[in-house]
Coordinates of C-alpha atoms and ligand atoms in Angstrom, one line a residue:
M1007 CA 130.4 95.7 213.6
G1008 CA 131.2 93.9 210.8
D1009 CA 131.2 96.8 208.8
R1010 CA 134.2 98.6 211.1
S1011 CA 135.7 95.2 211.9
G1012 CA 136.2 94.4 208.1
A1013 CA 137.7 98.5 206.5
S1014 CA 140.5 98.6 209.1
G1015 CA 141.0 95.0 208.4
S1016 CA 141.3 96.9 204.6
R1017 CA 143.3 99.3 206.2
R1018 CA 146.1 97.1 207.8
R1019 CA 145.6 95.0 204.8
R1020 CA 147.2 97.7 202.7
T1021 CA 149.1 99.0 205.0
G1022 CA 150.6 95.6 204.5
S1023 CA 151.0 95.0 201.8
R1024 CA 154.5 97.5 201.4
P1025 CA 157.2 96.0 199.3
S1026 CA 160.1 94.7 202.0
S1027 CA 161.9 96.4 199.9
Q1028 CA 161.2 99.7 200.4
G1029 CA 160.5 98.8 204.3
G1030 CA 164.0 97.0 204.2
S1031 CA 164.7 94.7 206.2
G1032 CA 167.5 96.2 208.5
P1033 CA 167.5 98.0 212.2
A1034 CA 165.3 100.9 210.7
A1035 CA 162.6 99.0 209.5
A1036 CA 162.7 96.7 212.2
A1037 CA 161.8 100.0 214.6
E1038 CA 159.3 101.4 211.7
E1039 CA 157.7 97.8 212.8
E1040 CA 157.6 99.3 215.5
V1041 CA 155.6 102.4 215.4
R1042 CA 152.9 100.7 213.4
D1043 CA 152.9 98.1 215.9
V1044 CA 152.0 100.8 218.5
G1045 CA 150.8 102.5 216.4
A1046 CA 148.2 100.2 215.1
G1047 CA 147.6 98.7 219.8
G1048 CA 150.0 101.8 221.4
D1049 CA 149.6 101.1 224.7
A1050 CA 145.4 101.2 224.9
P1051 CA 143.9 98.7 226.9
A1052 CA 143.5 95.4 224.9
P1053 CA 139.8 95.8 223.6
E1054 CA 137.8 93.3 225.0
K1055 CA 136.0 90.5 222.0
D1056 CA 132.4 89.5 221.8
K1057 CA 132.6 85.3 222.6
D1058 CA 132.9 85.3 218.3
G1059 CA 136.0 86.7 219.1
D1060 CA 134.9 89.5 217.0
V1061 CA 136.3 92.9 219.0
D1062 CA 133.8 94.7 221.1
V1063 CA 133.8 98.4 220.3
G1064 CA 131.5 99.3 221.8
S1065 CA 132.8 99.5 225.3
G1066 CA 135.4 101.3 227.0
Q1067 CA 137.7 103.4 225.5
W1068 CA 138.7 102.1 222.5
D1069 CA 135.5 102.6 219.7
L1070 CA 136.9 106.1 220.5
R1071 CA 140.5 105.3 218.5
C1072 CA 140.2 106.7 214.6
H1073 CA 143.1 107.2 214.0
R1074 CA 145.9 104.6 213.2
L1075 CA 149.6 104.8 211.0
Q1076 CA 148.8 104.3 206.8
D1077 CA 150.2 106.5 204.2
S1078 CA 147.7 108.4 201.4
L1079 CA 146.2 106.4 198.6
F1080 CA 147.3 108.7 195.6
S1081 CA 151.4 107.5 198.1
S1082 CA 153.6 104.4 196.2
D1083 CA 154.0 103.5 200.0
S1084 CA 149.7 103.2 200.1
G1085 CA 150.1 99.9 197.9
F1086 CA 146.3 100.7 196.4
N1087 CA 146.3 100.4 192.3
N1088 CA 142.2 100.7 191.8
Y1089 CA 141.3 103.7 189.7
R1090 CA 138.7 102.0 187.5
G1091 CA 136.8 104.9 188.6
I1092 CA 139.2 108.2 187.0
L1093 CA 138.9 105.6 184.0
N1094 CA 136.2 106.1 183.9
W1095 CA 136.0 110.1 184.8
C1096 CA 138.6 109.7 181.6
V1097 CA 136.0 108.9 179.5
V1098 CA 133.6 110.1 180.1
M1099 CA 135.6 114.0 179.7
L1100 CA 136.6 112.7 176.4
I1101 CA 132.7 111.3 175.4
L1102 CA 132.0 115.7 176.9
S1103 CA 135.1 117.2 175.3
N1104 CA 134.7 115.4 172.0
A1105 CA 130.0 115.9 172.4
R1106 CA 131.7 120.1 172.0
L1107 CA 133.4 118.8 169.4
F1108 CA 130.7 117.7 167.7
L1109 CA 129.3 120.3 168.2
E1110 CA 130.7 123.2 167.1
N1111 CA 132.0 121.1 163.6
L1112 CA 128.5 121.2 163.4
I1113 CA 127.4 124.5 163.9
K1114 CA 130.0 125.4 161.8
Y1115 CA 129.9 123.2 159.2
G1116 CA 126.3 121.3 159.0
I1117 CA 125.3 118.2 157.6
L1118 CA 128.2 117.5 154.8
V1119 CA 128.3 113.6 155.0
D1120 CA 126.9 112.7 151.7
P1121 CA 127.2 108.3 151.8
I1122 CA 125.4 108.7 147.6
Q1123 CA 129.0 110.7 146.6
V1124 CA 131.5 108.3 147.7
V1125 CA 129.2 105.4 145.1
S1126 CA 129.1 108.1 142.7
L1127 CA 133.2 108.7 142.6
F1128 CA 133.5 105.2 142.2
L1129 CA 131.1 104.9 139.6
K1130 CA 131.8 107.8 137.9
D1131 CA 136.0 106.5 136.8
P1132 CA 135.3 102.3 136.4
Y1133 CA 138.3 102.4 134.9
S1134 CA 140.4 103.9 137.3
W1135 CA 139.7 101.2 139.7
P1136 CA 142.2 99.8 141.7
A1137 CA 143.1 96.1 140.4
L1138 CA 141.7 93.7 142.9
C1139 CA 137.8 94.6 141.2
L1140 CA 139.2 92.9 137.6
V1141 CA 140.5 89.8 140.7
I1142 CA 137.1 89.7 141.8
G1143 CA 135.3 90.5 138.8
G1144 CA 137.6 87.6 137.1
E1145 CA 137.5 84.4 139.7
A1146 CA 135.1 84.8 141.2
P1147 CA 133.4 82.1 140.7
G1148 CA 136.4 79.8 140.2
C1149 CA 136.5 80.9 144.3
A1150 CA 132.5 80.3 144.9
A1151 CA 133.1 77.2 143.1
A1152 CA 136.4 76.5 145.6
G1153 CA 134.9 77.6 148.9
K1154 CA 131.9 74.6 148.1
K1155 CA 133.7 72.5 147.9
A1156 CA 136.3 73.4 150.8
N1157 CA 133.1 73.5 153.1
G1158 CA 132.3 70.4 152.4
G1159 CA 134.4 68.3 154.5
A1160 CA 136.9 70.1 154.2
A1161 CA 137.9 69.9 158.0
Q1162 CA 139.0 66.4 157.5
C1163 CA 141.3 65.1 154.7
T1164 CA 144.7 66.1 155.0
V1165 CA 147.0 66.9 151.3
S1166 CA 150.4 66.7 150.3
Y1167 CA 152.6 67.7 147.3
P1168 CA 152.0 67.6 144.4
D1169 CA 148.1 67.0 145.3
N1170 CA 147.3 70.4 145.8
L1171 CA 148.0 70.9 142.4
T1172 CA 144.9 72.2 141.9
Y1173 CA 142.8 75.9 141.1
R1174 CA 140.8 75.2 144.4
D1175 CA 143.8 74.9 146.6
L1176 CA 145.2 78.2 144.3
Y1177 CA 141.8 80.1 145.0
Y1178 CA 141.5 79.3 148.5
F1179 CA 145.1 80.6 148.7
L1180 CA 144.3 83.4 147.2
F1181 CA 141.0 84.8 149.1
A1182 CA 142.4 82.5 151.8
P1183 CA 143.3 85.6 155.0
T1184 CA 146.6 84.8 155.2
L1185 CA 149.5 85.9 153.5
C1186 CA 151.8 82.0 154.0
Y1187 CA 150.7 79.0 151.9
E1188 CA 150.4 75.5 153.1
L1189 CA 149.5 72.4 152.1
N1190 CA 146.9 72.1 155.0
F1191 CA 145.7 75.3 156.6
P1192 CA 144.0 75.0 159.9
R1193 CA 140.4 74.7 160.1
S1194 CA 136.8 74.8 161.3
A1195 CA 134.0 72.7 161.8
R1196 CA 131.6 74.3 160.0
I1197 CA 130.2 77.9 159.4
R1198 CA 128.6 80.3 162.6
K1199 CA 126.0 81.9 160.5
R1200 CA 125.3 84.7 164.1
F1201 CA 128.9 85.4 164.5
L1202 CA 129.4 85.7 160.2
L1203 CA 125.8 88.1 160.6
R1204 CA 127.3 90.3 162.6
R1205 CA 130.6 90.6 161.3
L1206 CA 129.4 91.1 158.0
L1207 CA 126.6 94.4 159.9
E1208 CA 129.8 95.6 161.6
M1209 CA 131.6 96.5 157.9
L1210 CA 128.6 97.7 156.2
F1211 CA 128.5 100.0 159.6
L1212 CA 132.0 100.8 160.0
T1213 CA 132.2 101.5 155.9
Q1214 CA 129.9 104.2 156.2
L1215 CA 130.9 104.9 160.0
M1216 CA 134.0 106.6 158.1
V1217 CA 133.1 107.8 155.2
G1218 CA 131.1 110.0 157.6
L1219 CA 133.8 110.8 160.1
I1220 CA 136.6 111.3 156.7
Q1221 CA 134.1 114.2 154.7
Q1222 CA 132.1 115.9 158.5
W1223 CA 135.5 115.8 160.6
M1224 CA 138.4 115.2 158.6
V1225 CA 138.1 117.2 155.5
P1226 CA 137.4 120.0 156.5
T1227 CA 140.6 120.3 158.8
I1228 CA 142.6 119.4 155.9
Q1229 CA 141.3 122.4 153.8
N1230 CA 141.3 125.2 156.6
S1231 CA 145.3 123.7 156.9
M1232 CA 145.7 124.3 153.4
K1233 CA 146.6 127.9 154.1
P1234 CA 149.5 127.7 156.9
F1235 CA 151.4 125.9 155.0
K1236 CA 151.3 128.4 152.3
D1237 CA 151.8 131.1 154.6
M1238 CA 154.3 128.1 156.2
D1239 CA 152.5 130.0 159.7
Y1240 CA 154.1 127.1 162.1
S1241 CA 152.2 127.6 165.1
R1242 CA 148.9 127.6 162.9
I1243 CA 150.3 124.5 161.1
I1244 CA 150.6 122.4 164.5
E1245 CA 147.7 124.4 166.0
R1246 CA 146.2 122.1 162.7
L1247 CA 148.5 119.2 162.7
L1248 CA 147.0 118.7 166.2
K1249 CA 142.9 119.1 165.6
L1250 CA 143.8 116.8 163.0
A1251 CA 145.2 114.4 164.7
V1252 CA 142.1 113.3 166.2
P1253 CA 140.0 112.6 163.6
N1254 CA 143.0 111.2 162.2
H1255 CA 143.8 108.2 164.6
L1256 CA 139.7 107.5 165.9
I1257 CA 139.4 107.0 161.7
W1258 CA 142.6 104.6 162.5
L1259 CA 141.0 102.2 165.4
I1260 CA 137.8 102.5 163.2
F1261 CA 139.9 101.1 160.6
F1262 CA 142.0 99.4 162.7
Y1263 CA 138.5 96.8 163.5
W1264 CA 136.9 97.1 161.3
L1265 CA 139.2 95.4 158.4
F1266 CA 141.5 92.8 161.1
H1267 CA 138.7 90.9 162.3
S1268 CA 135.4 92.3 161.1
C1269 CA 136.5 91.5 157.4
L1270 CA 139.0 89.3 157.8
N1271 CA 136.4 87.2 160.6
A1272 CA 134.0 87.4 158.1
V1273 CA 136.2 85.8 155.3
A1274 CA 137.8 83.8 157.5
E1275 CA 134.4 82.2 158.5
L1276 CA 132.5 82.1 155.3
M1277 CA 136.2 79.9 153.5
H1278 CA 136.8 77.3 156.7
F1279 CA 139.7 79.0 158.3
G1280 CA 140.8 78.4 161.1
D1281 CA 144.0 80.0 161.8
R1282 CA 142.0 84.3 163.1
E1283 CA 145.2 85.8 165.2
F1284 CA 145.2 88.5 163.1
Y1285 CA 146.7 90.6 165.3
R1286 CA 147.3 90.3 168.9
D1287 CA 147.6 93.4 172.3
W1288 CA 149.9 96.1 169.8
W1289 CA 147.8 98.7 172.8
N1290 CA 149.3 97.1 174.7
S1291 CA 153.0 97.8 173.3
E1292 CA 155.7 99.1 175.3
S1293 CA 158.6 99.9 173.1
V1294 CA 157.7 100.4 169.0
T1295 CA 158.3 96.8 168.4
Y1296 CA 156.5 94.8 170.0
F1297 CA 154.0 97.4 167.9
W1298 CA 155.0 95.8 164.9
Q1299 CA 155.4 92.1 166.2
N1300 CA 151.7 92.1 166.4
W1301 CA 149.5 95.0 165.5
N1302 CA 148.9 93.2 160.8
I1303 CA 150.2 89.5 161.7
P1304 CA 149.9 88.4 158.3
V1305 CA 151.9 90.7 157.2
H1306 CA 154.5 90.2 160.1
K1307 CA 154.7 86.1 159.5
W1308 CA 155.2 87.1 156.1
C1309 CA 157.9 89.0 156.6
L1310 CA 159.2 86.7 159.0
R1311 CA 159.3 84.0 156.9
H1312 CA 159.7 84.8 153.9
F1313 CA 162.2 87.5 154.7
Y1314 CA 163.3 88.4 157.6
K1315 CA 164.4 84.2 158.8
P1316 CA 166.0 83.3 155.3
M1317 CA 168.4 86.6 155.9
L1318 CA 168.8 85.7 159.6
R1319 CA 169.7 81.8 157.6
R1320 CA 172.2 83.4 155.2
G1321 CA 174.6 85.0 157.7
S1322 CA 172.8 87.6 158.1
S1323 CA 173.2 89.9 160.8
K1324 CA 169.7 91.6 163.3
W1325 CA 170.4 94.4 161.8
A1326 CA 170.4 93.7 158.6
A1327 CA 168.0 91.8 158.7
R1328 CA 165.8 93.8 160.5
M1329 CA 166.2 96.7 157.7
G1330 CA 165.2 94.3 154.6
V1331 CA 162.5 94.0 156.2
F1332 CA 161.5 97.2 156.7
L1333 CA 162.8 98.5 153.3
A1334 CA 160.3 96.5 151.5
S1335 CA 157.5 97.2 154.3
A1336 CA 158.4 101.0 152.8
F1337 CA 158.5 100.3 149.7
F1338 CA 155.0 98.8 149.3
H1339 CA 153.8 101.7 152.8
E1340 CA 154.9 103.8 149.4
Y1341 CA 153.5 101.7 146.1
L1342 CA 150.0 102.2 147.6
V1343 CA 150.0 105.8 148.6
S1344 CA 151.5 107.1 145.9
I1345 CA 150.3 104.9 142.7
P1346 CA 146.5 106.0 143.7
L1347 CA 147.3 109.3 143.5
R1348 CA 149.9 109.1 141.0
M1349 CA 152.7 111.4 142.4
F1350 CA 155.2 109.9 143.7
R1351 CA 156.7 111.6 147.2
L1352 CA 158.6 109.7 149.9
W1353 CA 156.4 110.7 152.4
A1354 CA 155.3 107.3 153.5
F1355 CA 158.7 105.4 153.0
T1356 CA 160.7 107.8 155.7
G1357 CA 157.8 107.0 158.0
M1358 CA 157.9 103.6 157.6
M1359 CA 162.1 103.4 157.5
A1360 CA 161.9 106.1 160.9
Q1361 CA 160.4 103.3 162.5
I1362 CA 164.0 102.2 163.2
P1363 CA 165.8 104.9 165.6
L1364 CA 162.3 105.5 166.8
A1365 CA 162.0 101.8 168.0
W1366 CA 165.7 101.8 169.5
I1367 CA 164.4 106.0 171.1
V1368 CA 161.8 103.9 172.5
G1369 CA 163.1 101.3 174.1
R1370 CA 166.6 103.7 175.5
F1371 CA 164.2 105.7 177.1
F1372 CA 161.0 105.0 178.2
R1373 CA 159.8 101.8 179.6
G1374 CA 156.2 100.8 180.9
N1375 CA 153.7 102.5 180.7
Y1376 CA 156.4 105.6 179.8
G1377 CA 156.7 102.3 176.7
N1378 CA 153.0 102.6 176.4
A1379 CA 152.1 106.1 175.9
A1380 CA 155.5 106.7 173.8
V1381 CA 153.9 104.1 171.1
W1382 CA 150.1 106.1 172.1
L1383 CA 151.9 108.9 170.7
T1384 CA 153.9 108.3 167.5
L1385 CA 150.4 106.4 166.7
I1386 CA 148.2 109.7 167.3
I1387 CA 151.0 112.2 165.8
G1388 CA 152.5 110.6 163.5
Q1389 CA 149.7 110.2 161.1
P1390 CA 148.6 113.2 160.4
V1391 CA 152.2 114.0 159.4
A1392 CA 152.2 112.3 156.9
V1393 CA 148.4 113.0 155.8
L1394 CA 149.1 116.4 156.0
M1395 CA 152.4 115.7 154.0
Y1396 CA 150.2 113.7 151.1
V1397 CA 147.9 117.1 150.5
H1398 CA 149.9 119.5 151.2
D1399 CA 151.4 118.3 148.1
Y1400 CA 148.8 116.6 146.2
Y1401 CA 146.8 119.7 146.7
V1402 CA 150.2 121.9 144.9
L1403 CA 150.2 119.7 141.9
N1404 CA 146.9 119.9 141.4
Y1405 CA 145.5 123.0 141.9
E1406 CA 147.6 126.0 142.4
A1407 CA 150.7 124.4 139.8
P1408 CA 148.3 124.6 136.7
T1409 CA 146.6 127.4 137.9
A1410 CA 150.2 129.3 138.1
G1411 CA 150.9 128.4 134.6
A1412 CA 148.2 129.4 133.0
Ligands
COA1565 C1 160.8 92.8 161.6 C2 160.5 92.3 162.3 C3 160.1 90.8 161.1 C4 161.1 91.3 163.3 O1 160.7 91.1 164.2 P1 161.0 90.4 165.7 O2 160.1 89.5 165.9 O3 161.1 91.7 165.8 O4 162.2 88.7 165.8 P2 162.6 88.0 166.5 O5 164.2 89.0 166.7 O6 162.3 88.3 167.4 O7 162.5 87.1 165.7 C5 161.6 86.1 165.2 C6 162.2 85.3 165.1 O8 162.8 85.1 164.4 C7 163.7 83.8 164.8 N1 165.3 83.3 164.9 C8 165.9 85.0 166.2 N2 167.0 84.3 165.1 C9 167.2 83.2 164.4 C10 168.1 82.5 163.5 N3 169.6 83.2 163.3 N4 168.1 81.8 162.7 C11 166.7 81.7 163.0 N5 165.5 81.5 162.7 C12 165.6 82.7 163.8 C13 162.7 84.2 166.5 O9 163.1 82.7 167.2 C14 161.1 84.3 166.4 O10 161.0 83.2 165.6 P3 159.7 83.0 167.0 O11 158.6 84.1 165.8 O12 159.5 81.1 165.9 O13 159.3 82.1 168.1 C15 159.1 92.8 162.1 O14 158.9 93.7 163.8 C16 158.1 93.6 161.6 O15 157.5 91.9 161.1 N6 158.5 94.5 160.8 C17 157.6 94.8 160.1 C18 156.4 94.8 160.4 C19 156.5 95.7 159.2 O16 156.1 96.4 158.3 N7 153.9 95.7 158.6 C20 153.9 96.5 157.4 C21 152.6 96.6 158.3 S1 151.0 97.7 157.4

């Protein structure tokens, strides 16, 4: 009896939870409510109640009633919104379809994962390592010394200018996971060893995972994309692009977690750096603007403090200041890609500058969940376009041009 009354109670709640705007307050709404009341009780005999006040369903014709005025669950009028099971179904389907892709890939290419290959690539050509290795190689002893002192009692003492003009302070800023200098950074009281160990293990595991996924999944797809590009076969190019989008996006997500959660937290923990807001909930972005404000907080804070706000203070309009920031960001994105590839193309630059019209389009035409879907779509599709463009140009420049010349 308790079950039954509970279920009917929940049904009544659902029907009753209609927004009043839909029910309205006019005569039609009143009539509808009347029908509802009649539907709920009607002119059926009033149910008998036991001494606890519960409806006694075992007597008379009351127990035969099984219909009431109510909406189907998928109607928005029903007010029902628990789709947890459907979300789980999506995850199961995703795992199943990717398991099939994984098997197909293995059958087609065998095992391509080779961690030694990556290490040997760097070992073979140590002179073209990024300048970061110089910084770490040259400055590590200083950093270690600074770290030890800072860890001792840095959480308590505050520094004021010009006492901060020391190597220790300089090195602390260089290695701290921030781009914005402060005299007194917020400090954590101690190093949490288990937290640090988890972050370090994540760093190791995720690095291997990313390298493995690139070797096994991305490289063959990219290699197979060269012919459609050469033949300018547009339908095949789009097919390759969509195929590349899945591993590219997955690797990008892993990279996000690896860099912004594992690496930056590990460094911060070691250095007692207290501000751990390296990212915010960009995955809920309903606009492109929100995404750029929340996905890379160290860069965003730098842009705001050293570029955007100074421009606003000097009288620039918001639009001009935003344009200036994206122009600088586009330059650095291009720089980071062009230098290692040793070829100057403007794909990364264009991709970054395209964010401005994109932000306008998404903001103008999409709202709520549609806006969120639009942001995800631009992330999933936009990046592989740039990747394919660079690979294509690199291939033409390094493999086709020399052969043509010969
Ligand atoms: C361009 C960018 C900085 C704009 O940021 P935004 O948050 O949309 O800018 P807003 O106009 O909302 O204002 C931001 C701040 O400026 C302040 N501000 C606004 N007008 C101001 C004015 N006239 N004078 C001073 N400050 C002002 C706001 O109060 C706000 O301050 P708060 O952050 O302390 O709350 C941001 O989109 C960005 O960082 N883009 C580039 C990101 C990037 O390239 N990342 C690379 C990742 S790989």
